[in-house]
Coordinates of C-alpha atoms in Angstrom, one line a residue:
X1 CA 118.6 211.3 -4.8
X2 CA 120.2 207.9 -4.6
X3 CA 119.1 204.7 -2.9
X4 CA 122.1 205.3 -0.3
X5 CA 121.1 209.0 0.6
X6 CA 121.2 209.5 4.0
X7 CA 117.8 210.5 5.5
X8 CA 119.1 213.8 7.3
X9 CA 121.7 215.1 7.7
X10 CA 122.1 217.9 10.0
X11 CA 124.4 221.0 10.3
X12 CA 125.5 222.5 14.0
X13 CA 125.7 226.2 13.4
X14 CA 124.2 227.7 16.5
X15 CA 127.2 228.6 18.2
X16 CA 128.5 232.4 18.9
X17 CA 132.1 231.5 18.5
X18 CA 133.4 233.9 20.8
X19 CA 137.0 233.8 20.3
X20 CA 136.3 234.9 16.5
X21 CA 136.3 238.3 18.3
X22 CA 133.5 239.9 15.8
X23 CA 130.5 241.9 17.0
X24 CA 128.7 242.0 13.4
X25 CA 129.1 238.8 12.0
X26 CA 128.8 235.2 13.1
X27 CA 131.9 232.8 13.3
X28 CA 129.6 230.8 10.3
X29 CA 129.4 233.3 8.8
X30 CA 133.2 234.0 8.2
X31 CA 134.3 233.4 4.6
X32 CA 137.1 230.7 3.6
X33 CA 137.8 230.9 -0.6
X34 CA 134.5 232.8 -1.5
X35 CA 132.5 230.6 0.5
X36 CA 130.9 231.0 4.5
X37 CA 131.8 227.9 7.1
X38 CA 128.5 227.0 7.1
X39 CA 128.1 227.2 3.1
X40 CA 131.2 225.0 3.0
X41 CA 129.8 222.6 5.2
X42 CA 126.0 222.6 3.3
X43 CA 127.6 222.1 0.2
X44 CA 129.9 219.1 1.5
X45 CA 125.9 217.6 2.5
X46 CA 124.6 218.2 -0.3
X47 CA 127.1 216.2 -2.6
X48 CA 125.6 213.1 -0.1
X49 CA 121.9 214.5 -1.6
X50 CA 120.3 213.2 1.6
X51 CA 116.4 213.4 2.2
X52 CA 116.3 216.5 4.2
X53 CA 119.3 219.1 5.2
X54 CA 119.0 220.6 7.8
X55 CA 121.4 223.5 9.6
X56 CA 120.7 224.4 13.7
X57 CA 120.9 228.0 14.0
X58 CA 121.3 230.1 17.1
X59 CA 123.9 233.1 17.5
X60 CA 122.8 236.1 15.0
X61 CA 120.2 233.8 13.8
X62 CA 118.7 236.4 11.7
X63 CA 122.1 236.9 9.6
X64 CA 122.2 233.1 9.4
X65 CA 119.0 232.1 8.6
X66 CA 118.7 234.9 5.5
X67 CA 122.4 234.1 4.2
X68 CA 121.1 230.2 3.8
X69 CA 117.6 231.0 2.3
X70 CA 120.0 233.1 -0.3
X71 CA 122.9 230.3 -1.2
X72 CA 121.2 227.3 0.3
X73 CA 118.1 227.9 0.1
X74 CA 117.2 223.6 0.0
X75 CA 118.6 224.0 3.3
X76 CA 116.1 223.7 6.5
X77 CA 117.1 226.4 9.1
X78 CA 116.2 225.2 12.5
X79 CA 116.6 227.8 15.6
X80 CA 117.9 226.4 18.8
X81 CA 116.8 229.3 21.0
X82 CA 118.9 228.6 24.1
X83 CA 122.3 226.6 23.5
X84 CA 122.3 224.0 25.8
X85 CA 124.5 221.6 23.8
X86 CA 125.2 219.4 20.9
X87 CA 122.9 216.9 22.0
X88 CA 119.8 219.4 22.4
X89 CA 121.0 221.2 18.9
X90 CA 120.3 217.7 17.3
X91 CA 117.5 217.0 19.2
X92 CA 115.9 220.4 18.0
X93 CA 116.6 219.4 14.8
X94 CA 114.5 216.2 14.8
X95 CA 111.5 217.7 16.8
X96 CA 111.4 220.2 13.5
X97 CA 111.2 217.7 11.4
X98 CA 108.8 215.3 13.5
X99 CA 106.5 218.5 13.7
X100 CA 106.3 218.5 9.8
X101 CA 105.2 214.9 9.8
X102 CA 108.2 213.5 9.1
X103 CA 109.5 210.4 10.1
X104 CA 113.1 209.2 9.6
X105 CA 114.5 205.8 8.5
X106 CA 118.1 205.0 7.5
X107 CA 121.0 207.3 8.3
X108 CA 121.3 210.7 10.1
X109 CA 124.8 212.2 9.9
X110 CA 125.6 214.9 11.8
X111 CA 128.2 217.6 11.2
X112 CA 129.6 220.9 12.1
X113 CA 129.2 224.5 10.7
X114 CA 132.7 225.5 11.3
X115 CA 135.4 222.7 9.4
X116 CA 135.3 223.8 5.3
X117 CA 137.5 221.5 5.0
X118 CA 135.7 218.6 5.1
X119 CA 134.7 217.1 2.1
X120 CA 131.5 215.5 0.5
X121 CA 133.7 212.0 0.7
X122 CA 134.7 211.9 3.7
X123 CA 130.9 211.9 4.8
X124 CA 130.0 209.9 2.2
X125 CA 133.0 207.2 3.2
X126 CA 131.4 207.8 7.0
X127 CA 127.9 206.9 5.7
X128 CA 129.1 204.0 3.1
X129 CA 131.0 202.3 6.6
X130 CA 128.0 202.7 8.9
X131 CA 125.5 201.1 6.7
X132 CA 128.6 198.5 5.9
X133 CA 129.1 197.3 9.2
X134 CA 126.1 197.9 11.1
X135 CA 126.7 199.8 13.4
X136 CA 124.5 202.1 16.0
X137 CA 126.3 205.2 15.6
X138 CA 130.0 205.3 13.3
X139 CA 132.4 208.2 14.4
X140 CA 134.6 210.3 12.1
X141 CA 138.3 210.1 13.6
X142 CA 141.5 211.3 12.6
X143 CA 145.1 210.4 12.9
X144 CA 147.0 213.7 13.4
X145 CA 150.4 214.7 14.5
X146 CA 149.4 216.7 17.7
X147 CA 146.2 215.2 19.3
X148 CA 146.3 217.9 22.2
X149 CA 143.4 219.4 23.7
X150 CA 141.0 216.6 21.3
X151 CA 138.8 214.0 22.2
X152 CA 140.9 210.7 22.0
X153 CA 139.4 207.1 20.5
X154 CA 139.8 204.3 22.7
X155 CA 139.3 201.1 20.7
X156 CA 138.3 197.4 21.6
X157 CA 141.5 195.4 21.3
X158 CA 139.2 192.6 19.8
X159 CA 136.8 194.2 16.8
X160 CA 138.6 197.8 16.2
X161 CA 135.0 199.3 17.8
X162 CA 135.0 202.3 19.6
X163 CA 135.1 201.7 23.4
X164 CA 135.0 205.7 24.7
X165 CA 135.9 208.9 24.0
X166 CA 138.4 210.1 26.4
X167 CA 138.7 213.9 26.5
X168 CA 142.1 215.3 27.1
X169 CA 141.3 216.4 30.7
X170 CA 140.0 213.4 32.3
X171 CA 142.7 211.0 30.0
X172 CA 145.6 208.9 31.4
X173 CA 148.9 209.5 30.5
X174 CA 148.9 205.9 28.4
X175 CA 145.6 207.7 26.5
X176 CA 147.1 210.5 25.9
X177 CA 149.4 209.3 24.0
X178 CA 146.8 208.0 21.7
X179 CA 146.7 210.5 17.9
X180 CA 142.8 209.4 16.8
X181 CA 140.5 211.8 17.9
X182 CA 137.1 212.8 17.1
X183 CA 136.1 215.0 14.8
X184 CA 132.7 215.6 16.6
X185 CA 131.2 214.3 13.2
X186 CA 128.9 211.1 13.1
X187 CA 126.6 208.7 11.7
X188 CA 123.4 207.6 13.6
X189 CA 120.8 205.0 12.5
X190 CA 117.7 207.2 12.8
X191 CA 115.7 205.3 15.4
X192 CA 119.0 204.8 17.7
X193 CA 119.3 208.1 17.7
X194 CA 115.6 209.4 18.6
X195 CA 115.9 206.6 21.7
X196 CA 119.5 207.7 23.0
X197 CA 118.9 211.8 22.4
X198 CA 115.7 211.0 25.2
X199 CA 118.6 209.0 27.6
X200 CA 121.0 212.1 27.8
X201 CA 120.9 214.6 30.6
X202 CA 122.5 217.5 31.6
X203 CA 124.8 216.1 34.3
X204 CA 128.4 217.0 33.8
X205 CA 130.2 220.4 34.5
X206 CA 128.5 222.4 31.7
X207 CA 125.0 221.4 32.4
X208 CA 124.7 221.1 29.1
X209 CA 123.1 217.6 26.9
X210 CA 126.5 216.1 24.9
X211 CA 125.8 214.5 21.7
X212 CA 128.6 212.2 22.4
X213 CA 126.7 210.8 25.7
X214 CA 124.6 209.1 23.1
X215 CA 127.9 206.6 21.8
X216 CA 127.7 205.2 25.0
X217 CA 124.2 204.9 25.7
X218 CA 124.1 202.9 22.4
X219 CA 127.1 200.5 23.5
X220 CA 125.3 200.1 26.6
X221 CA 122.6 198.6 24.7
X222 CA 124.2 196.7 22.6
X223 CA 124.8 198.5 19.9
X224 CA 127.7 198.7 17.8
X225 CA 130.1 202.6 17.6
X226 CA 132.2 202.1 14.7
X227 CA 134.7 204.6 13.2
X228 CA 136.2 205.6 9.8
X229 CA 139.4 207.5 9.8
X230 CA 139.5 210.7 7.5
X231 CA 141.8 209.8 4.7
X232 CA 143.1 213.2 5.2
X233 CA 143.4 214.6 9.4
X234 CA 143.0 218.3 8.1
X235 CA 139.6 217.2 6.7
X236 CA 138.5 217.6 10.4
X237 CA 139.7 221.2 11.3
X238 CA 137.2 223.6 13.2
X239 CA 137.5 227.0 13.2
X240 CA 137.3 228.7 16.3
X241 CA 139.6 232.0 15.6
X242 CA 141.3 233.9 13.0
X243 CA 144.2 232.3 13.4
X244 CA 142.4 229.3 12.3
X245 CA 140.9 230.7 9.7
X246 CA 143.4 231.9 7.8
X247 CA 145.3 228.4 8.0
X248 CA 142.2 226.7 6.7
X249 CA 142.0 229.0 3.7
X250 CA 145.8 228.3 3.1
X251 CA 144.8 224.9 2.9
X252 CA 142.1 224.7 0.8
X253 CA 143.5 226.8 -1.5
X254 CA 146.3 224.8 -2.1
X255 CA 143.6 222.2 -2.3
X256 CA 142.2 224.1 -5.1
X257 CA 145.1 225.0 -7.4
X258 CA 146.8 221.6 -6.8
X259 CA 143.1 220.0 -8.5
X260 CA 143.9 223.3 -11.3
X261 CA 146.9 222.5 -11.9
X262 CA 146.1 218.6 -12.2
X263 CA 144.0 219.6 -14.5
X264 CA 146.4 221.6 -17.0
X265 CA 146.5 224.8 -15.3
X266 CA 149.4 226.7 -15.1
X267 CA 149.8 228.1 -11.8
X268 CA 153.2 229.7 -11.6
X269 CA 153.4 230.9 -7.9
X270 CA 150.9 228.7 -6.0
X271 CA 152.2 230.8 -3.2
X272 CA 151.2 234.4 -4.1
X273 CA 147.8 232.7 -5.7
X274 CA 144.3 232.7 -4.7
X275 CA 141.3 230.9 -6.0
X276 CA 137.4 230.7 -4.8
X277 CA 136.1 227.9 -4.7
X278 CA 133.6 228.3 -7.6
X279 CA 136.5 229.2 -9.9
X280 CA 136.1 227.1 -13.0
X281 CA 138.8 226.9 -16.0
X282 CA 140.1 225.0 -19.3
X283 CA 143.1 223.3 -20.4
X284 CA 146.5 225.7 -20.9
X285 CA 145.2 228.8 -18.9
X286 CA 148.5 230.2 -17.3
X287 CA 148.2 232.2 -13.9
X288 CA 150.9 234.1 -13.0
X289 CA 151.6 235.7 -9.5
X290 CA 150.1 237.8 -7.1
X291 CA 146.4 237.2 -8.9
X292 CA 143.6 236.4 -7.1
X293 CA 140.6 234.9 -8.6
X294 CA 137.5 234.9 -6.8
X295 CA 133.8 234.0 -7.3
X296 CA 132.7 232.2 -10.4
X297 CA 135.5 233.4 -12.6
X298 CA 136.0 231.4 -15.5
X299 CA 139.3 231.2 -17.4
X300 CA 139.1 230.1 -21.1
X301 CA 141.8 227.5 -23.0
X302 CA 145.3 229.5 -23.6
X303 CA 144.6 232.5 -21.7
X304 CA 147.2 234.1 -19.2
X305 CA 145.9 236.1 -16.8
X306 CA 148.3 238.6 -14.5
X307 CA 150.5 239.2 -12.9
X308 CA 149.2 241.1 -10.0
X309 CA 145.5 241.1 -10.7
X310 CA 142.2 240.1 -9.2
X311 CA 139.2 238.9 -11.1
X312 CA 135.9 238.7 -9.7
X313 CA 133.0 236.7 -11.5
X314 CA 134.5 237.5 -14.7
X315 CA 134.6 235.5 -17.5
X316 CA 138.2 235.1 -19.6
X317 CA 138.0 234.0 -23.0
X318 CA 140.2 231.5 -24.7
X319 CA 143.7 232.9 -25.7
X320 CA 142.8 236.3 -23.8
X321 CA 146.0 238.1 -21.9
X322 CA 144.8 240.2 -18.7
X323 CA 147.6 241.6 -16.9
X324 CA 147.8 244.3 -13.8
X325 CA 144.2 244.2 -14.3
X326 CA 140.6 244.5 -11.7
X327 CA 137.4 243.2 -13.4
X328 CA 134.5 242.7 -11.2
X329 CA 131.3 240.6 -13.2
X330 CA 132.9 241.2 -16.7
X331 CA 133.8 239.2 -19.8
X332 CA 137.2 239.2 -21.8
X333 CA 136.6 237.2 -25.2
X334 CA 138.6 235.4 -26.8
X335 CA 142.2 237.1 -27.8
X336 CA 141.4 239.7 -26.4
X337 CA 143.6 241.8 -24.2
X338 CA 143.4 244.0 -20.7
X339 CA 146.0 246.2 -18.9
X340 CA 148.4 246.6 -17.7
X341 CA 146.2 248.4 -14.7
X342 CA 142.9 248.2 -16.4
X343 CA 139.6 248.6 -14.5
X344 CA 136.8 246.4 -15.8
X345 CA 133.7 247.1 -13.8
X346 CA 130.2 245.1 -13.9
X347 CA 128.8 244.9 -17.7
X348 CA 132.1 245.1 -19.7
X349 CA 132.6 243.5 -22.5
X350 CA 135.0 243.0 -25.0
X351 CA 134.4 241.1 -27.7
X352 CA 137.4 238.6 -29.9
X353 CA 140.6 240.4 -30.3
X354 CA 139.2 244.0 -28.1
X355 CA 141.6 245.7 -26.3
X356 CA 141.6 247.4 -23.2
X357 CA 145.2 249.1 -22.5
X358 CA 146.8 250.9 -19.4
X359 CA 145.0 253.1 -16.9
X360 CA 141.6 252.8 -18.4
X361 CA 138.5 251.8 -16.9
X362 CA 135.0 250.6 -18.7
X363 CA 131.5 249.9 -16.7
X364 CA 128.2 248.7 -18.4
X365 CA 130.1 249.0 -22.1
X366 CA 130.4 246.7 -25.1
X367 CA 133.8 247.3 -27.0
X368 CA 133.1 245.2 -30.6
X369 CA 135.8 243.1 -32.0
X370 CA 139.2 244.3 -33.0
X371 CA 138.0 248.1 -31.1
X372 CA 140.5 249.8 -29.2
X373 CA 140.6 251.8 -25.9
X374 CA 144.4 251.8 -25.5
X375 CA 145.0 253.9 -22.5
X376 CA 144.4 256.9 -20.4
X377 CA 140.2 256.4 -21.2
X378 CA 136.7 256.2 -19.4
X379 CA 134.2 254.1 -21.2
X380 CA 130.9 254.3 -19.5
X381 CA 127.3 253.0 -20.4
X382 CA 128.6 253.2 -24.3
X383 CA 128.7 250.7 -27.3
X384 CA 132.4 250.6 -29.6
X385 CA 131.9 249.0 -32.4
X386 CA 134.5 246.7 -34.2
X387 CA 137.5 248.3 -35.3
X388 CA 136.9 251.5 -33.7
X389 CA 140.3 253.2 -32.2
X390 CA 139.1 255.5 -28.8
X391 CA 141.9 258.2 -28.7
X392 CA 144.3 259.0 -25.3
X393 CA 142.2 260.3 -22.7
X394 CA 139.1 260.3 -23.7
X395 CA 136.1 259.8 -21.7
X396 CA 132.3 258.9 -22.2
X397 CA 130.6 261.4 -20.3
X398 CA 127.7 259.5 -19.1
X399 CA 126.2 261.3 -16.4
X400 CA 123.9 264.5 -16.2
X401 CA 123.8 264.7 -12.2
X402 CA 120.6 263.0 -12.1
X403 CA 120.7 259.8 -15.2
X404 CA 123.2 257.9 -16.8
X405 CA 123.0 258.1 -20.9
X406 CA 124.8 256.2 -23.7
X407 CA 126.9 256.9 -26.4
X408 CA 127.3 254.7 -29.5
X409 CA 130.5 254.7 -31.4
X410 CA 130.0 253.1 -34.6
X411 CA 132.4 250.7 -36.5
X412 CA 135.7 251.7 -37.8
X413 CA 135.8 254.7 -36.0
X414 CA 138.4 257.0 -35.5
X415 CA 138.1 259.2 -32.4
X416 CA 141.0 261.8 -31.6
X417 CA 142.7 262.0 -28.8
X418 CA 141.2 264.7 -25.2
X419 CA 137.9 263.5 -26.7
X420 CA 134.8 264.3 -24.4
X421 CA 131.3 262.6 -26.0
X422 CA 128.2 264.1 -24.0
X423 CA 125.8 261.6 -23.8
X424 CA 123.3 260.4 -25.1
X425 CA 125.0 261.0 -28.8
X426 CA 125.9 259.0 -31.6
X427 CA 129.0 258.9 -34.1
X428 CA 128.6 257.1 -37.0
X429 CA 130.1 254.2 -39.0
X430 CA 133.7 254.7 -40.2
X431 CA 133.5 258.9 -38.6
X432 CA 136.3 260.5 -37.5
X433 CA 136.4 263.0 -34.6
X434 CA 139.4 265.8 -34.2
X435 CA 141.7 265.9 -30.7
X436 CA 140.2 267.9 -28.1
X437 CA 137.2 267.8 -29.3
X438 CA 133.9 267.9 -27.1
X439 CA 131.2 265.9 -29.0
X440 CA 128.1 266.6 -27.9
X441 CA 125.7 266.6 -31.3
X442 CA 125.6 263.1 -33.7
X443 CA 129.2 262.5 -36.1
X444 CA 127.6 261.3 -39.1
X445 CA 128.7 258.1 -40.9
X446 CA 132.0 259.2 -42.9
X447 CA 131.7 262.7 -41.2
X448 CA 134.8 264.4 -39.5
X449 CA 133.8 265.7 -36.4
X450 CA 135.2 268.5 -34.6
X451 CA 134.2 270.3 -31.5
X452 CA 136.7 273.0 -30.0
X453 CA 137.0 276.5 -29.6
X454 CA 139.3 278.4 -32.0
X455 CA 142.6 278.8 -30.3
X456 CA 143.4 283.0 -29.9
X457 CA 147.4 284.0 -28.1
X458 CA 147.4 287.0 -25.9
X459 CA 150.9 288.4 -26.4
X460 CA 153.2 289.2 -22.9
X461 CA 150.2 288.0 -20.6
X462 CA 153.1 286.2 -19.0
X463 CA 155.1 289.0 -18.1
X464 CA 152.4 290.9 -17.6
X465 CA 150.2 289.0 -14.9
X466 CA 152.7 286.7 -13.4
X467 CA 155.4 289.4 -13.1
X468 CA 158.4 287.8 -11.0
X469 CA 158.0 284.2 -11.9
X470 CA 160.3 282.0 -13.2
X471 CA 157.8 281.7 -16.0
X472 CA 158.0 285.6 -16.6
X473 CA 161.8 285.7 -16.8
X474 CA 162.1 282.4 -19.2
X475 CA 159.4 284.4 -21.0
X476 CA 161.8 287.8 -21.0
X477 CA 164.8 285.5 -21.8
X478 CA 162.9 284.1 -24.7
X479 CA 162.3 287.9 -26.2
X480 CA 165.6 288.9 -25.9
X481 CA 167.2 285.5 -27.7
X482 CA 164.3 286.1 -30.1
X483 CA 165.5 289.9 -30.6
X484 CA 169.0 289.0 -31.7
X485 CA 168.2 286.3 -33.6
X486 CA 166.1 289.1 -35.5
X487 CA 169.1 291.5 -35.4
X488 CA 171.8 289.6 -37.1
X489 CA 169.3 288.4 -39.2

């Protein structure tokens, strides 16, 4: 915590967001690039690292209040049981605090639960130009193209302070005609605050207490209302529909790649490609269309992942190529290689130079380095050791109906091909196994292991049983080519 932390810094999230038109889950709630509103707006606080953090709850306050305690759990979660406005919500907040014993001196920013957009410097630039020029209370504007249906800044021709907010009903035509608005996000010197939140009543058409009645209240006595304008308008941008939503998440997603791609990323169709905003990566990683990447993926120096796949909390080694490919909470190492339309669920790993090929799916496995699964394969709850080739269609059979069991490959294996390995069961170091075989006892290092039943051909079964078929008269047609044959032999 630095010497310019702001003491609080509070989050309005107690809203129901009607228009989001959701009877399960609050507009906060909603996710933007792997992240909730409110989580983007506590984690733009807590770059500021103020004193205390604290997020006004109200609509499905239950949902809210355990989603915080599990991602934000520094995060003080305040209820405001009846919403009776943006001045009560903060006002809430500070009686919760005041209750604990504390007592707040420097700067209280207050911001929204709904604008992921905004960005840990925007509020810090707010904070750094309140304590800069002294003022009461310092407004967070922006300069946008359209300011219909906002709040517009009217400043003082002399100083450049804010003289009113004018909303668009009750502005002039002149006002109108005004593009700073405000963002609804402010800084308060502490004190100023407590003393103007007690001045504000519920007089106006809503009945409701407006944290904006305290800018005047504060010029009224003298004090300063400064503003800072957003470096960037769309910084600002609530959410109040999906509409909105999915235009945010547009943005910040180009947000995101454009910072990838700045730094060395290869992003070849920014416009068919998604990234979460924990996504981390290193120099020279190539991402080709239609992928998504989401959570805390991580993609390693050289590596080229999709087209057309979507990586969840999976980690991509160095040099790796994943294409076609969905991997939920696994690891790739590095030169390794997945797909095309390979399933990675949670707990797979491959080690350097594995290889996971077309239509085959692994859960909770370790595949050593240089092993093989090439296609047409389920590997589950199983080791493969390093060089080990897993024939066509084989499968792990892991499951008894009631527990899951393992089976161990060894190294330098050489399974055939319509394998089925019962498990638990074990084949040893450098073993071989024969197609279509069911293994269900231990292979022996160096052993040869085969598990089928002898094959036996009933003669004109065919013709016999299926009498009619086109499968009967190929069969007849067969005999009677085959009896020539015989005769001019």
């Amino acid at each position: 915590m630095s010497a310019n932390s702001p003491a609080a810094v509070v989050v309005l999230a107690a809203g129901g967001g009607t228009r989001m038109k959701s009877n399960s889950l609050p507009k906060v709630l909603h996710e933007v690039c792997g992240r909730s509103l409110v989580g983007h707006a506590v984690a733009a606080a807590e770059e500021l690292t103020p004193q205390h953090l604290v997020v006004v709850i109200g609509h499905m306050r239950e949902k809210v209040a355990e989603h915080l305690a599990a991602h934000h759990p520094a995060a003080r979660a305040v209820v405001q049981e009846e919403q009776n406005g943006t001045g009560h919500a903060v006002r809430t907040a500070l009686e919760s605090l005041e209750a604990d014993g504390v007592e707040l001196n420097g700067t209280v920013i207050v911001t929204t639960g709904d604008a992921p957009l905004l960005t840990g410097e925007s509020l810090s630039a707010l904070a750094a130009a309140h304590a800069d020029q002294g003022n009461g209370v310092t407004v967070l504007t922006a300069v946008v193209p359209d300011p219909f249906g906002y709040g517009r800044i009217l400043r003082d021709g002399t100083d450049g302070a804010v003289a009113a907010i004018v909303e668009e009903k009750d502005a002039s035509d002149a006002q109108r005609a005004i593009d700073e608005i405000n963002s609804g996000v402010f800084a308060f010197d502490a004190k100023l605050l407590v003393r103007a939140l007690a001045e504000v009543t519920t007089d106006n058409a809503q009945g409701e207490e407006y944290l904006t009645d305290t800018l005047e209240i504060l010029r009224r006595a003298g004090h300063r209302v400064g503003a800072v304008v957003a470096a960037d308008h769309r910084d600002i941008l609530g959410i109040n529909d999906r509409v909105q939503l999915a235009q945010a998440r547009r943005l910040l997603n180009d947000r995101l790649l454009d910072r990838a791609m700045r730094a060395g990323v290869t992003v070849v169709d920014p416009a068919t490609t998604w990234f979460d905003v924990q996504v981390s990566y290193e120099p020279d990683a190539v991402v080709l269309p239609n992928t998504q990447l989401q959570g805390a993926t991580h993609l390693g120096e050289g590596c080229e992942v999709g087209p057309n796949s979507t990586l969840r909390d999976t980690r991509i080694g160095a040099g790796a190529r994943v294409s076609n490919t969905t991997a939920d909470r696994a690891e790739v190492g590095e030169f390794a290689a997945a797909g095309p339309y390979a399933y990675l669920r949670p707990g797979a790993r491959l080690a350097r130079k594995a290889k996971v090929g077309t239509y085959v799916e692994v859960k909770n496995s370790e595949l050593g380095e240089g092993a093989k699964v090439p296609h047409l394969s389920y590997i589950g709850d199983a080791t493969i050791g390093e060089g080990t080739n897993v024939g066509a269609a084989s499968v792990t059979v892991n499951y008894d109906g009631v527990n899951k069991h393992r089976t161990v490959i060894g190294a330098h294996c050489r399974t055939g091909s319509d394998n089925m390995f019962i498990a638990p069961v074990t084949v040893g170091d450098g073993a071989y196994t024969g197609a279509g075989s069911v293994i269900s006892s231990d292979v022996p290092a160096g052993a040869l292991g085969v598990g089928r039943a002898q094959q036996r051909n009933i003669a004109g079964w065919v013709e016999r049983k299926r009498p009619g078929t086109t499968s009967a008269q190929a069969a007849a047609a067969a005999a009677e080519r085959a009896e020539e044959a015989a005769a001019e032999a």
